[in-house]
Short mmCIF file of C-alpha atoms in Angstrom, two decimals:
data_model
loop_
_atom_site.label_atom_id
_atom_site.label_comp_id
_atom_site.label_asym_id
_atom_site.label_seq_id
_atom_site.Cartn_x
_atom_site.Cartn_y
_atom_site.Cartn_z
CA MET F 1 197.11 79.62 12.85
CA ILE F 2 200.23 77.80 11.66
CA GLU F 3 201.74 75.45 14.24
CA GLU F 4 205.38 75.36 15.41
CA GLU F 5 206.08 72.04 13.65
CA GLU F 6 204.74 73.50 10.38
CA ILE F 7 207.06 76.49 10.69
CA ASP F 8 209.93 74.02 11.20
CA LEU F 9 208.94 72.30 7.94
CA LEU F 10 208.83 75.61 6.08
CA LEU F 11 212.24 76.67 7.40
CA THR F 12 213.71 73.31 6.39
CA ASP F 13 212.24 73.72 2.88
CA LEU F 14 213.65 77.23 2.52
CA PHE F 15 217.10 76.03 3.48
CA GLU F 16 217.14 72.79 1.47
CA VAL F 17 215.55 74.18 -1.71
CA TYR F 18 216.90 77.75 -1.78
CA GLY F 19 219.69 78.01 0.80
CA TYR F 20 217.86 80.59 2.94
CA ASP F 21 218.56 79.89 6.61
CA PHE F 22 215.95 81.48 8.88
CA THR F 23 216.39 79.02 11.77
CA HIS F 24 218.03 81.61 14.04
CA TYR F 25 215.61 84.44 13.31
CA SER F 26 213.49 85.54 16.27
CA ARG F 27 210.81 82.85 16.41
CA ALA F 28 207.99 85.12 17.59
CA SER F 29 208.58 87.65 14.80
CA LEU F 30 208.89 84.92 12.16
CA LYS F 31 205.73 83.15 13.30
CA ARG F 32 203.76 86.40 13.29
CA ARG F 33 204.86 87.27 9.76
CA ILE F 34 204.24 83.82 8.30
CA ASN F 35 200.76 83.74 9.84
CA ARG F 36 200.05 87.21 8.45
CA LEU F 37 201.07 86.06 4.96
CA TRP F 38 198.98 82.90 5.26
CA LEU F 39 195.90 85.00 6.10
CA LEU F 40 196.61 87.72 3.53
CA ASP F 41 197.00 85.27 0.65
CA LYS F 42 194.03 83.15 1.81
CA PHE F 43 195.65 79.72 1.66
CA PRO F 44 193.08 77.01 2.41
CA SER F 45 195.70 74.93 4.24
CA PHE F 46 199.30 74.96 5.37
CA ALA F 47 200.07 72.31 2.73
CA GLU F 48 199.05 74.79 0.00
CA LEU F 49 201.37 77.47 1.39
CA ARG F 50 204.22 75.00 1.66
CA PHE F 51 203.71 73.75 -1.90
CA ARG F 52 203.64 77.33 -3.22
CA VAL F 53 206.86 78.30 -1.45
CA ARG F 54 208.64 75.16 -2.67
CA SER F 55 207.52 75.31 -6.29
CA ASP F 56 206.89 78.96 -7.25
CA THR F 57 210.02 81.14 -7.33
CA ASP F 58 207.94 84.29 -7.86
CA TYR F 59 205.96 83.54 -4.73
CA LEU F 60 209.20 82.80 -2.89
CA LYS F 61 210.26 86.41 -3.54
CA ARG F 62 207.05 87.63 -1.93
CA PHE F 63 207.52 85.27 1.01
CA VAL F 64 211.09 86.43 1.68
CA GLU F 65 210.04 90.06 1.36
CA GLU F 66 207.30 89.56 3.95
CA VAL F 67 209.35 87.66 6.53
CA THR F 68 212.40 89.94 6.28
CA VAL F 69 211.61 93.39 7.63
CA ASN F 70 212.05 96.32 5.26
CA VAL F 71 211.15 99.39 7.32
CA THR F 72 213.52 102.29 6.80
CA GLU F 73 213.68 106.03 6.20
CA MET F 74 216.21 108.71 5.34
CA PHE F 75 218.15 110.21 8.27
CA ARG F 76 216.26 107.93 10.64
CA ASP F 77 217.03 109.02 14.22
CA PRO F 78 218.55 112.40 13.24
CA GLN F 79 220.74 112.57 16.36
CA PHE F 80 222.49 109.40 15.21
CA TYR F 81 223.34 111.09 11.91
CA ARG F 82 224.46 114.22 13.75
CA VAL F 83 227.04 112.13 15.62
CA LEU F 84 228.18 110.53 12.35
CA ARG F 85 228.52 114.02 10.91
CA THR F 86 230.38 115.61 13.83
CA GLU F 87 232.39 112.78 15.40
CA VAL F 88 232.80 109.82 13.04
CA LEU F 89 233.36 111.28 9.57
CA PRO F 90 235.96 113.85 10.75
CA THR F 91 238.11 110.98 12.10
CA LEU F 92 237.76 109.07 8.81
CA ALA F 93 238.70 112.15 6.76
CA ALA F 94 242.45 111.51 7.16
CA LYS F 95 242.18 108.12 5.43
CA PRO F 96 243.22 107.92 1.78
CA PHE F 97 240.11 105.88 1.02
CA ILE F 98 236.93 105.22 3.02
CA ARG F 99 234.96 101.97 2.79
CA ILE F 100 231.50 101.81 4.36
CA TRP F 101 229.21 98.78 4.54
CA HIS F 102 225.44 99.10 4.94
CA ALA F 103 224.47 95.55 5.95
CA GLY F 104 220.77 94.79 5.56
CA CYS F 105 220.35 98.00 3.55
CA SER F 106 216.72 97.29 2.59
CA THR F 107 215.45 99.79 -0.03
CA GLY F 108 218.48 102.05 0.36
CA GLU F 109 217.26 105.17 2.17
CA GLU F 110 220.08 105.01 4.72
CA VAL F 111 222.73 104.48 2.04
CA PHE F 112 221.61 107.65 0.27
CA SER F 113 221.56 109.47 3.61
CA MET F 114 225.20 108.46 4.15
CA ALA F 115 226.17 109.57 0.63
CA ILE F 116 224.68 113.01 1.39
CA LEU F 117 226.70 113.23 4.63
CA LEU F 118 229.87 112.29 2.74
CA THR F 119 229.12 114.87 0.05
CA GLU F 120 228.71 117.62 2.64
CA ALA F 121 231.94 116.55 4.39
CA ASN F 122 233.77 116.67 1.02
CA LEU F 123 234.61 112.98 1.35
CA ILE F 124 232.39 111.39 -1.29
CA HIS F 125 235.15 111.46 -3.93
CA LYS F 126 237.28 109.02 -1.91
CA SER F 127 234.49 106.85 -0.49
CA LEU F 128 232.80 103.65 -1.56
CA LEU F 129 229.52 102.47 -0.03
CA TYR F 130 228.74 98.77 -0.15
CA ALA F 131 225.01 98.15 0.28
CA THR F 132 223.92 94.56 0.83
CA ASP F 133 220.71 92.74 1.63
CA LEU F 134 219.40 89.18 1.61
CA ASN F 135 216.50 90.23 -0.60
CA PRO F 136 217.30 90.99 -4.28
CA GLU F 137 213.93 92.74 -4.75
CA VAL F 138 214.64 95.54 -2.27
CA LEU F 139 218.16 95.90 -3.69
CA GLU F 140 216.63 96.74 -7.08
CA THR F 141 214.71 99.61 -5.48
CA ALA F 142 217.86 100.80 -3.74
CA ARG F 143 219.93 100.58 -6.92
CA SER F 144 217.41 102.69 -8.87
CA GLY F 145 217.62 105.63 -6.43
CA ILE F 146 213.91 106.24 -7.06
CA PHE F 147 211.61 106.74 -4.07
CA ALA F 148 208.06 107.93 -3.43
CA MET F 149 207.61 111.68 -3.12
CA ALA F 150 205.23 111.46 -0.13
CA PRO F 151 207.81 111.02 2.68
CA MET F 152 210.25 113.66 1.39
CA LYS F 153 208.89 116.35 3.72
CA GLN F 154 209.62 114.11 6.71
CA TYR F 155 213.03 113.20 5.29
CA SER F 156 213.84 116.88 4.81
CA GLU F 157 212.98 117.57 8.46
CA ASN F 158 215.15 114.62 9.55
CA TYR F 159 217.98 115.97 7.38
CA ILE F 160 217.82 119.42 8.99
CA LEU F 161 217.70 117.90 12.49
CA SER F 162 220.80 115.86 11.61
CA GLY F 163 222.72 119.09 10.99
CA GLY F 164 222.07 119.46 7.25
CA LYS F 165 222.47 123.01 5.99
CA ASN F 166 221.55 122.70 2.31
CA ASP F 167 218.19 122.59 0.57
CA PHE F 168 217.40 118.85 0.75
CA SER F 169 215.52 118.95 -2.56
CA ALA F 170 218.79 119.86 -4.33
CA TYR F 171 219.77 116.19 -4.02
CA TYR F 172 216.95 114.84 -6.18
CA THR F 173 214.66 115.62 -9.09
CA ALA F 174 210.91 115.13 -8.71
CA GLN F 175 208.61 113.66 -11.34
CA TYR F 176 205.17 112.03 -11.33
CA GLY F 177 204.93 111.46 -7.59
CA HIS F 178 208.45 110.06 -7.30
CA VAL F 179 211.93 111.44 -6.83
CA LYS F 180 215.22 110.28 -8.30
CA PHE F 181 218.36 110.99 -6.33
CA ASN F 182 221.37 112.48 -8.09
CA SER F 183 223.74 110.07 -9.82
CA SER F 184 226.66 111.77 -8.04
CA LEU F 185 225.44 109.92 -4.95
CA SER F 186 224.66 106.50 -6.45
CA GLU F 187 227.83 106.23 -8.52
CA LYS F 188 229.72 105.69 -5.25
CA MET F 189 227.53 102.72 -4.26
CA VAL F 190 227.98 99.00 -4.89
CA PHE F 191 224.83 96.88 -4.39
CA SER F 192 224.89 93.11 -3.94
CA THR F 193 223.05 90.30 -2.18
CA HIS F 194 224.68 89.12 1.03
CA ASN F 195 223.28 86.73 3.61
CA LEU F 196 224.37 87.70 7.14
CA VAL F 197 223.45 84.21 8.31
CA SER F 198 225.71 82.24 5.97
CA ASP F 199 228.03 84.52 3.96
CA GLN F 200 231.56 85.53 4.96
CA SER F 201 233.40 88.81 5.28
CA PHE F 202 234.21 90.26 1.84
CA ASN F 203 236.32 93.36 2.55
CA GLU F 204 237.85 95.52 5.28
CA PHE F 205 235.70 98.49 6.27
CA ASP F 206 236.11 101.73 8.19
CA LEU F 207 232.44 101.93 9.15
CA ILE F 208 229.73 99.27 9.20
CA LEU F 209 226.05 100.15 9.68
CA CYS F 210 223.52 97.44 10.48
CA ARG F 211 220.57 99.16 12.09
CA ASN F 212 217.45 97.37 13.29
CA VAL F 213 218.37 93.99 11.83
CA LEU F 214 219.83 92.16 14.84
CA ILE F 215 216.58 92.59 16.80
CA TYR F 216 215.03 89.97 14.49
CA PHE F 217 217.76 87.40 15.27
CA ASP F 218 218.14 85.13 18.27
CA LYS F 219 221.17 85.50 20.58
CA VAL F 220 223.23 82.84 18.81
CA LEU F 221 222.83 84.49 15.42
CA GLN F 222 223.38 87.98 16.86
CA GLN F 223 226.76 86.86 18.18
CA ARG F 224 227.66 85.21 14.86
CA VAL F 225 226.80 88.39 12.91
CA LEU F 226 228.66 90.64 15.37
CA THR F 227 231.73 88.42 14.94
CA LEU F 228 231.38 88.78 11.15
CA PHE F 229 231.34 92.56 11.55
CA ASP F 230 234.37 92.46 13.84
CA ASP F 231 236.24 90.40 11.23
CA SER F 232 235.22 92.97 8.60
CA LEU F 233 236.26 96.13 10.47
CA GLY F 234 239.71 97.61 10.12
CA PRO F 235 241.68 98.90 13.13
CA LEU F 236 239.80 101.75 14.89
CA GLY F 237 236.78 101.16 12.64
CA TYR F 238 233.23 102.02 13.67
CA LEU F 239 230.16 99.81 14.08
CA ALA F 240 226.67 101.39 14.12
CA LEU F 241 223.60 99.48 15.34
CA GLY F 242 219.90 100.27 15.78
CA ALA F 243 218.24 101.98 18.72
CA LYS F 244 217.37 98.71 20.53
CA GLU F 245 220.61 96.88 19.69
CA THR F 246 223.82 96.72 21.69
CA LEU F 247 227.29 95.20 22.00
CA LYS F 248 226.71 94.74 25.72
CA PHE F 249 226.59 91.08 26.72
CA SER F 250 228.46 90.10 23.53
CA THR F 251 232.02 88.76 23.41
CA LEU F 252 233.05 92.00 21.66
CA GLN F 253 232.06 94.33 24.48
CA SER F 254 235.55 94.74 25.95
CA THR F 255 237.24 95.55 22.62
CA TYR F 256 234.89 98.40 21.58
CA ARG F 257 234.21 101.83 23.04
CA GLN F 258 230.81 103.51 22.69
CA VAL F 259 230.76 106.91 20.98
CA SER F 260 228.67 109.78 22.41
CA GLY F 261 225.86 107.74 23.91
CA GLU F 262 224.65 106.85 20.43
CA LYS F 263 224.52 103.30 19.11
CA ILE F 264 227.98 103.64 17.56
CA TRP F 265 231.03 101.74 18.82
CA ARG F 266 234.69 102.14 17.88
CA LYS F 267 237.04 99.20 17.67
CA GLN F 268 239.97 99.78 20.01
CA SER F 269 242.74 98.24 17.93
#
């Protein structure tokens, strides 16, 4: 097992050599993932792992991919999407233009889910979805709009439970065990790397989604990221978090109102 001091050394290397700051990530989660990688890749010593991370940019990509969590699915938590469909998008419909930010978008399943909602609300033509992640590898997957065929049955069920009325398969074409989603969805998306730890606000948004990312951060970093989102939301904008995340106990609690018992808050001014 890798010791605490060794993890400190690795985190210092990542910051000094590459500018990745993982110091405020949840320590238990980080330690578990680094140990898993150390065992998986059969390093004879910690020194070997450290040398590889410092000197091999290809291995660095693998390291970052393993320590940042990329678990996602389309229409994840269908009731959440039902509330977006019935309560959030109708209030955004009056806007001349709608900007949405998916922060920590991973491989893009939730961005495509949102594009489908916007299409069905007849809002896609005046919307732009910004999808960002720390990891450039997962962004490439998201940008391609190509996903494995296997989970589509589950995604279709999620879609129907979210209030979808169409045939879900109309949104993609299937080929050789994969599906490619329609370009009418992806042409409204802008993909770019963004580091929630160190990067600044880059636009004003009507809706920000960052689901199941904050749970991997410590309290200090959670507050910093929530402040970044607050700075990035326009008046009466919406912030959506994951099932185990909350604005309670943050400095923003008094300036947001929760929507429908779901993990969606609306800025009050």
